[in-house]
PDB file of C-alpha atoms in Angstrom:
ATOM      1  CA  UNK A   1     -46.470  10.689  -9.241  1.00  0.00           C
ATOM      2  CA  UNK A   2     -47.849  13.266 -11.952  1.00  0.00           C
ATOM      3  CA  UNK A   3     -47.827   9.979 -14.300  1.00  0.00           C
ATOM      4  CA  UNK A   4     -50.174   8.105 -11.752  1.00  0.00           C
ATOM      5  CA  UNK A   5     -52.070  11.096 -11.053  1.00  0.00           C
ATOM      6  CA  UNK A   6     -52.884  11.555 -14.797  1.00  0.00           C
ATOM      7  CA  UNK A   7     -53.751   7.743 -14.918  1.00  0.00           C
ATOM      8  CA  UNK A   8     -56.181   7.599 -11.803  1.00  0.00           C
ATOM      9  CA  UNK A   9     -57.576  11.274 -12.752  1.00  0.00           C
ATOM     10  CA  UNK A  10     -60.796   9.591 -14.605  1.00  0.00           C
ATOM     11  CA  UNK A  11     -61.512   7.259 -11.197  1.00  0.00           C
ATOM     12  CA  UNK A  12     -60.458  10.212  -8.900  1.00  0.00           C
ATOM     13  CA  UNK A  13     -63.045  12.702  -9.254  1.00  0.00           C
ATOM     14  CA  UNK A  14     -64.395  12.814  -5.670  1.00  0.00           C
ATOM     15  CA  UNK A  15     -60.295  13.574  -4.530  1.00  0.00           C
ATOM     16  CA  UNK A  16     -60.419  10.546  -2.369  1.00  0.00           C
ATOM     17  CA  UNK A  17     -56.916   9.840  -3.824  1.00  0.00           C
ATOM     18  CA  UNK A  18     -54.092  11.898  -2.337  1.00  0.00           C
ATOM     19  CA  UNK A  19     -50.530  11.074  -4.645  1.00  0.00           C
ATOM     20  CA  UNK A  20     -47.587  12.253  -3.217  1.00  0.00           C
ATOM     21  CA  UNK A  21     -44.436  12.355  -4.372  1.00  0.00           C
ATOM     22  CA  UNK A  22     -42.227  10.253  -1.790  1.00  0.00           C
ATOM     23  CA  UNK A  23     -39.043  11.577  -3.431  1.00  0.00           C
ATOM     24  CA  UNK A  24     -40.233  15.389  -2.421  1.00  0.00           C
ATOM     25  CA  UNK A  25     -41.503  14.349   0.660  1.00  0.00           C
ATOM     26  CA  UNK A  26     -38.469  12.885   2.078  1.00  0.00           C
ATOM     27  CA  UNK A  27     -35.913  15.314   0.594  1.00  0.00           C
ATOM     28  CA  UNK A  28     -33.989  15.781   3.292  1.00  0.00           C
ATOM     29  CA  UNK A  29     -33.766  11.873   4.040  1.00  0.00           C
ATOM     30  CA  UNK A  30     -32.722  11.042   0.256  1.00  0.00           C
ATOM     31  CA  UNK A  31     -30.104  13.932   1.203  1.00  0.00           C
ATOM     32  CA  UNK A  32     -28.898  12.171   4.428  1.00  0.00           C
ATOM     33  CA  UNK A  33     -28.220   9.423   2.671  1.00  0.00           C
ATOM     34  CA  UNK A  34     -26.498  10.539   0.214  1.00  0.00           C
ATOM     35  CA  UNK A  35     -24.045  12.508   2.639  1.00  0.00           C
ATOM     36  CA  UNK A  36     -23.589   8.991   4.613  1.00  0.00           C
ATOM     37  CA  UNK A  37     -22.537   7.754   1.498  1.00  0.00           C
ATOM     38  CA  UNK A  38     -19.881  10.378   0.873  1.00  0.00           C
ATOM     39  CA  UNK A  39     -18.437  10.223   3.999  1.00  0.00           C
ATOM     40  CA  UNK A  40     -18.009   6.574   3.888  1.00  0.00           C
ATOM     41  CA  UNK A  41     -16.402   6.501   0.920  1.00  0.00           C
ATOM     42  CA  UNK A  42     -13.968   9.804   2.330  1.00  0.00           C
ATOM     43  CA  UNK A  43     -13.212   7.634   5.541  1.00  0.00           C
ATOM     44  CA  UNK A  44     -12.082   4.621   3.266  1.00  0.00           C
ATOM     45  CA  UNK A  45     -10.030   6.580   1.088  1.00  0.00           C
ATOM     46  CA  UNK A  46      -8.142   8.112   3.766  1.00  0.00           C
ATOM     47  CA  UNK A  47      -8.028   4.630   5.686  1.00  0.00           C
ATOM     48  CA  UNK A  48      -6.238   3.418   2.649  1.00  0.00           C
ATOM     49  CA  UNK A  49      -3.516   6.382   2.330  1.00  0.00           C
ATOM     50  CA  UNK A  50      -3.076   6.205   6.016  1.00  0.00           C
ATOM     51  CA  UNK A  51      -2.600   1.952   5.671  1.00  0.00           C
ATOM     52  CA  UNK A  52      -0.032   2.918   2.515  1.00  0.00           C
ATOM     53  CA  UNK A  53       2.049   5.311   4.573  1.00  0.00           C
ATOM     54  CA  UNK A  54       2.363   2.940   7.508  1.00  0.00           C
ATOM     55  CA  UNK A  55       3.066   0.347   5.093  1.00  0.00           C
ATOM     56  CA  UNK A  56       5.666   2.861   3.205  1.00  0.00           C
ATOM     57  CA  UNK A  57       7.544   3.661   6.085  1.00  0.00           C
ATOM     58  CA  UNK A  58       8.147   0.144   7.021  1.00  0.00           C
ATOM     59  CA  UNK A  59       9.258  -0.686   4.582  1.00  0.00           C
ATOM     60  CA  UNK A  60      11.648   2.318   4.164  1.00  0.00           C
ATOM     61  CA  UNK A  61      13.310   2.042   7.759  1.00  0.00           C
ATOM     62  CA  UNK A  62      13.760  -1.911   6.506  1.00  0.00           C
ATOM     63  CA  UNK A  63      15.477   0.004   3.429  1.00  0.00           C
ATOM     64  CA  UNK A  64      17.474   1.933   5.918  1.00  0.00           C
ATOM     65  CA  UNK A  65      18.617  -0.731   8.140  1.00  0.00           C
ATOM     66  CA  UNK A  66      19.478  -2.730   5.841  1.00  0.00           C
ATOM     67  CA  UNK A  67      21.483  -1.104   3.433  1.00  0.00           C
ATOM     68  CA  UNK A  68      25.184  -2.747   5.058  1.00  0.00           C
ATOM     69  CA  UNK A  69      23.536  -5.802   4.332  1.00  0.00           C
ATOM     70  CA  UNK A  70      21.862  -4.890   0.741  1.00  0.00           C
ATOM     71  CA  UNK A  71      25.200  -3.440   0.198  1.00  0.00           C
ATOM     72  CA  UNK A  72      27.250  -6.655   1.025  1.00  0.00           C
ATOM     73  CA  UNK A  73      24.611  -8.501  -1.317  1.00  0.00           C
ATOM     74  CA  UNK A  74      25.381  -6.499  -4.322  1.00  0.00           C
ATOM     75  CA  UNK A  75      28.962  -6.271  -3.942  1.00  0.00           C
ATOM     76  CA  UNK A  76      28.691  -9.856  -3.627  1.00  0.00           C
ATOM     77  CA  UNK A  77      26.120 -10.047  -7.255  1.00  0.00           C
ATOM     78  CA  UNK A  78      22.802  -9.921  -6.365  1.00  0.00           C
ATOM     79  CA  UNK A  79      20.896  -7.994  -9.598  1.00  0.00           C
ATOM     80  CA  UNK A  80      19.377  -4.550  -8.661  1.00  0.00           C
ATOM     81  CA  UNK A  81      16.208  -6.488  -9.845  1.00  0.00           C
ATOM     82  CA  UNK A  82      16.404  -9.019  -6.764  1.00  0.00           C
ATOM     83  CA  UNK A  83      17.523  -6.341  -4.244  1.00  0.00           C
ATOM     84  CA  UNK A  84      13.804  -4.544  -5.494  1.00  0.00           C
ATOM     85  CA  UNK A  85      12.011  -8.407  -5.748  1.00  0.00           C
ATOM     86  CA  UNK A  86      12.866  -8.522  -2.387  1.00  0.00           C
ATOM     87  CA  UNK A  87      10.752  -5.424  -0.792  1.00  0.00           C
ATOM     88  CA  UNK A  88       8.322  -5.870  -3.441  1.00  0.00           C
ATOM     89  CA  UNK A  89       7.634  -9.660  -1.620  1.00  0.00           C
ATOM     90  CA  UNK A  90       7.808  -8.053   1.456  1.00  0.00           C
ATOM     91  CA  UNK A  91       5.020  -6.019   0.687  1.00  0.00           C
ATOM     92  CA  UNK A  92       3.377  -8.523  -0.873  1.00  0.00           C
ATOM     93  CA  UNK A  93       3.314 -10.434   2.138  1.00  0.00           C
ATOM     94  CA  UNK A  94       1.971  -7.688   4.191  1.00  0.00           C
ATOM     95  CA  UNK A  95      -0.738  -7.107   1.675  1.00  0.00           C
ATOM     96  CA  UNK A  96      -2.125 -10.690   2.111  1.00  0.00           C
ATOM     97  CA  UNK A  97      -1.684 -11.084   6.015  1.00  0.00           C
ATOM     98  CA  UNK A  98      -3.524  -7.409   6.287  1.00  0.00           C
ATOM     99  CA  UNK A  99      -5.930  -8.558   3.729  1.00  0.00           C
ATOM    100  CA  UNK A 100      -6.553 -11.826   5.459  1.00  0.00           C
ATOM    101  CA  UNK A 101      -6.906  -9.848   9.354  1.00  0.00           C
ATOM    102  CA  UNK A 102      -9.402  -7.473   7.723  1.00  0.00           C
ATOM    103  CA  UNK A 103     -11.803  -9.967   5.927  1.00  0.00           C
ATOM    104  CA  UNK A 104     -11.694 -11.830   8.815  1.00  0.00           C
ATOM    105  CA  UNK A 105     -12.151  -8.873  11.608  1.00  0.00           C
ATOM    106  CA  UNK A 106     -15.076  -7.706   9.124  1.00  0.00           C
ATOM    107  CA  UNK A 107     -16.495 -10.848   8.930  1.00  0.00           C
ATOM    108  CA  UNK A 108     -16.581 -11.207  12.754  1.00  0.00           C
ATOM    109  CA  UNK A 109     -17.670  -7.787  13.433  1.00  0.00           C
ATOM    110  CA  UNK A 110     -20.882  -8.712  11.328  1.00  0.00           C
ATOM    111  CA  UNK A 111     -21.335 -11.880  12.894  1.00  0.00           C
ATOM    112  CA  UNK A 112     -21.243 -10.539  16.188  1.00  0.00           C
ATOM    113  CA  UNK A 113     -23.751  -7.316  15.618  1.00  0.00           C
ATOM    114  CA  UNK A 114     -25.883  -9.978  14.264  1.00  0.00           C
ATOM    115  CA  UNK A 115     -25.448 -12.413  16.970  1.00  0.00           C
ATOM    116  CA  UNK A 116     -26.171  -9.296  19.564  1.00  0.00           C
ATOM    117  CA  UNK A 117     -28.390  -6.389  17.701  1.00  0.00           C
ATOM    118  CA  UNK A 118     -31.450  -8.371  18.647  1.00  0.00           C
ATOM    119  CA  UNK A 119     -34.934  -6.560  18.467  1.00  0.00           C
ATOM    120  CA  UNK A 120     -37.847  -7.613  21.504  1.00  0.00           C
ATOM    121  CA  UNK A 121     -38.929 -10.686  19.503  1.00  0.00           C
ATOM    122  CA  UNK A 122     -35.285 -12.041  19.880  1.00  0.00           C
ATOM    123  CA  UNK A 123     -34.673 -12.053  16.053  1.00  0.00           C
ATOM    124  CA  UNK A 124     -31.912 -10.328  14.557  1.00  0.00           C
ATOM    125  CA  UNK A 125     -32.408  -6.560  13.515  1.00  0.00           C
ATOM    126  CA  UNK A 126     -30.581  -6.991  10.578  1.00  0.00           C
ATOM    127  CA  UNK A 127     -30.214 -10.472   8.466  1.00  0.00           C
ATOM    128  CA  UNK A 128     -26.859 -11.600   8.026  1.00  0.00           C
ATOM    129  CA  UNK A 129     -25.965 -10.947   4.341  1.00  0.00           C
ATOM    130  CA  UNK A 130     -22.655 -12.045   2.182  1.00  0.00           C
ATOM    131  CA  UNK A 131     -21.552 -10.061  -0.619  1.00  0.00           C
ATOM    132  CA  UNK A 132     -18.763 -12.363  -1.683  1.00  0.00           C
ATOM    133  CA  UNK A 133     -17.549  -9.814  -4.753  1.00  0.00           C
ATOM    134  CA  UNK A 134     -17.151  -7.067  -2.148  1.00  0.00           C
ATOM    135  CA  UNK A 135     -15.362  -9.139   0.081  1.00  0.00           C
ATOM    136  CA  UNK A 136     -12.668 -10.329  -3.069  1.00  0.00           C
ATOM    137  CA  UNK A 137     -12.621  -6.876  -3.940  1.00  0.00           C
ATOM    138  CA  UNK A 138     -11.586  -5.647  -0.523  1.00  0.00           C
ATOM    139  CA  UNK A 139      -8.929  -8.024  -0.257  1.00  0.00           C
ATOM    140  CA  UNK A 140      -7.906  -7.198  -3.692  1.00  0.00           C
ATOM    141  CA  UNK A 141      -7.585  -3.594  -3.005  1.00  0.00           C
ATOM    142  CA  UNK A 142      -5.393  -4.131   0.227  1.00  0.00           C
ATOM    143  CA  UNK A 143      -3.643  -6.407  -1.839  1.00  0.00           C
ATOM    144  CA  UNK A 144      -2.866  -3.746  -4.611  1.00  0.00           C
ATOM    145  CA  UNK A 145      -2.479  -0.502  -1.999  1.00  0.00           C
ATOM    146  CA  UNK A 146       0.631  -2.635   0.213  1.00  0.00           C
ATOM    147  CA  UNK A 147       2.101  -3.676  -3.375  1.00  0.00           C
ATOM    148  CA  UNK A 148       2.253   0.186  -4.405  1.00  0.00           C
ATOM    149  CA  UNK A 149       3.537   1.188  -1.308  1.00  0.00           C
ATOM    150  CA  UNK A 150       6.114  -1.093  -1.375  1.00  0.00           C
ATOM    151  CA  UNK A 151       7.076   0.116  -4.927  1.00  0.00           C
ATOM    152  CA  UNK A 152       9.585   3.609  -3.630  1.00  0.00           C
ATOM    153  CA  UNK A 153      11.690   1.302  -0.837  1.00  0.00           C
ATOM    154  CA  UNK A 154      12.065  -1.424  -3.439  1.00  0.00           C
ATOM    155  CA  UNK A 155      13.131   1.566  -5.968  1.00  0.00           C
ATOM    156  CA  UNK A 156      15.154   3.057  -3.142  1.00  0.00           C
ATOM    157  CA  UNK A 157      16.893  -0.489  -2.306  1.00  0.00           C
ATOM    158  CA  UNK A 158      17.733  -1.205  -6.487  1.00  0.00           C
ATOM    159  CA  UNK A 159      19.373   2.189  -6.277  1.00  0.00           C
ATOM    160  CA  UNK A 160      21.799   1.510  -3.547  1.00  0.00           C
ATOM    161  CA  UNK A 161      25.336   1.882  -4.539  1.00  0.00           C
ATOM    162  CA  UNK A 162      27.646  -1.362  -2.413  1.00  0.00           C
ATOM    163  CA  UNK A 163      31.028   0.731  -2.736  1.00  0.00           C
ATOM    164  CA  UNK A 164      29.156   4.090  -0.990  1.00  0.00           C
ATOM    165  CA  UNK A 165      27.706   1.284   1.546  1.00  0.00           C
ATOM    166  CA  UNK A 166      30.544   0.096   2.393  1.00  0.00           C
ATOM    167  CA  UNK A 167      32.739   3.051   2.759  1.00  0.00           C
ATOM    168  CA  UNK A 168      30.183   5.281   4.297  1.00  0.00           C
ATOM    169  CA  UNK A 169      29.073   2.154   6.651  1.00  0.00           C
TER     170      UNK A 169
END
């Protein structure tokens, strides 16, 4: 603003001109914003802990309920390796079907506010709009935050000793 100001100064003599700084005007706006922001990002990050400890805790009580069966498989051979391949698929698997319910939910949800939010003139408020990377990104990240849950029960389930197993039942 002081730049323009300095610029139009010679043609602005009479003060017909009024420059404003929009950034100082609208302060508390810019401010608004930038608290939405924040709190967006907070509500995602604890949506993904709270996604991981659901995801952790399935996969643990699997751990649990399994462990005659885990036990009988490594008395039998099976490498502590495999017994932890297995929960690590698990949660592989989870990762993908969650990933693949949340893109699509998301992508429905938009759809539909577009298909409804309608201003008087009947046209959308808001134009439908694709950001592909975000979308990979998203999946990627549900992808990644089911895999690292799944890392302590396939940990726990590599640990297992068969012989305490199957004395202690």
């Amino acid at each position: 603003a002081s730049q323009i100001q300095t610029l139009l100064a010679e043609d602005n003599t009479d003060n017909t001109l009024k420059i404003v700084n929009w950034k100082s005007e609208n302060a508390q706006l810019l401010s608004g914003l930038s608290g939405q922001t924040v709190s967006s990002v907070m509500i995602q990050v604890f949506v993904l802990v709270s996604v991981n400890n659901v995801i952790y805790s399935v996969l643990a009580i699997t751990v649990l309920q399994k462990r005659k069966q885990l036990g009988i498989m490594k008395a039998m051979g099976i490498t502590d390796g495999k017994a932890a391949r297995v929960f690590l698929s698990e949660g592989f698997l989870l990762g993908i079907g969650g990933a693949l319910v949340g893109v699509t939910l998301g992508l429905g949800l938009m759809y539909a506010f577009v298909t409804f939010a309608k201003g008087p003139d009947k046209k959308p408020i808001i134009d439908l709009y694709f950001d592909y990377n975000f979308i990979v990104l998203s999946a990627m990240i549900a992808l990644l935050a089911s895999m690292g849950a799944a890392l302590i029960p396939a940990r726990r389930s590599s640990k297992l000793n068969p012989i305490e197993v199957i004395r202690n039942g």
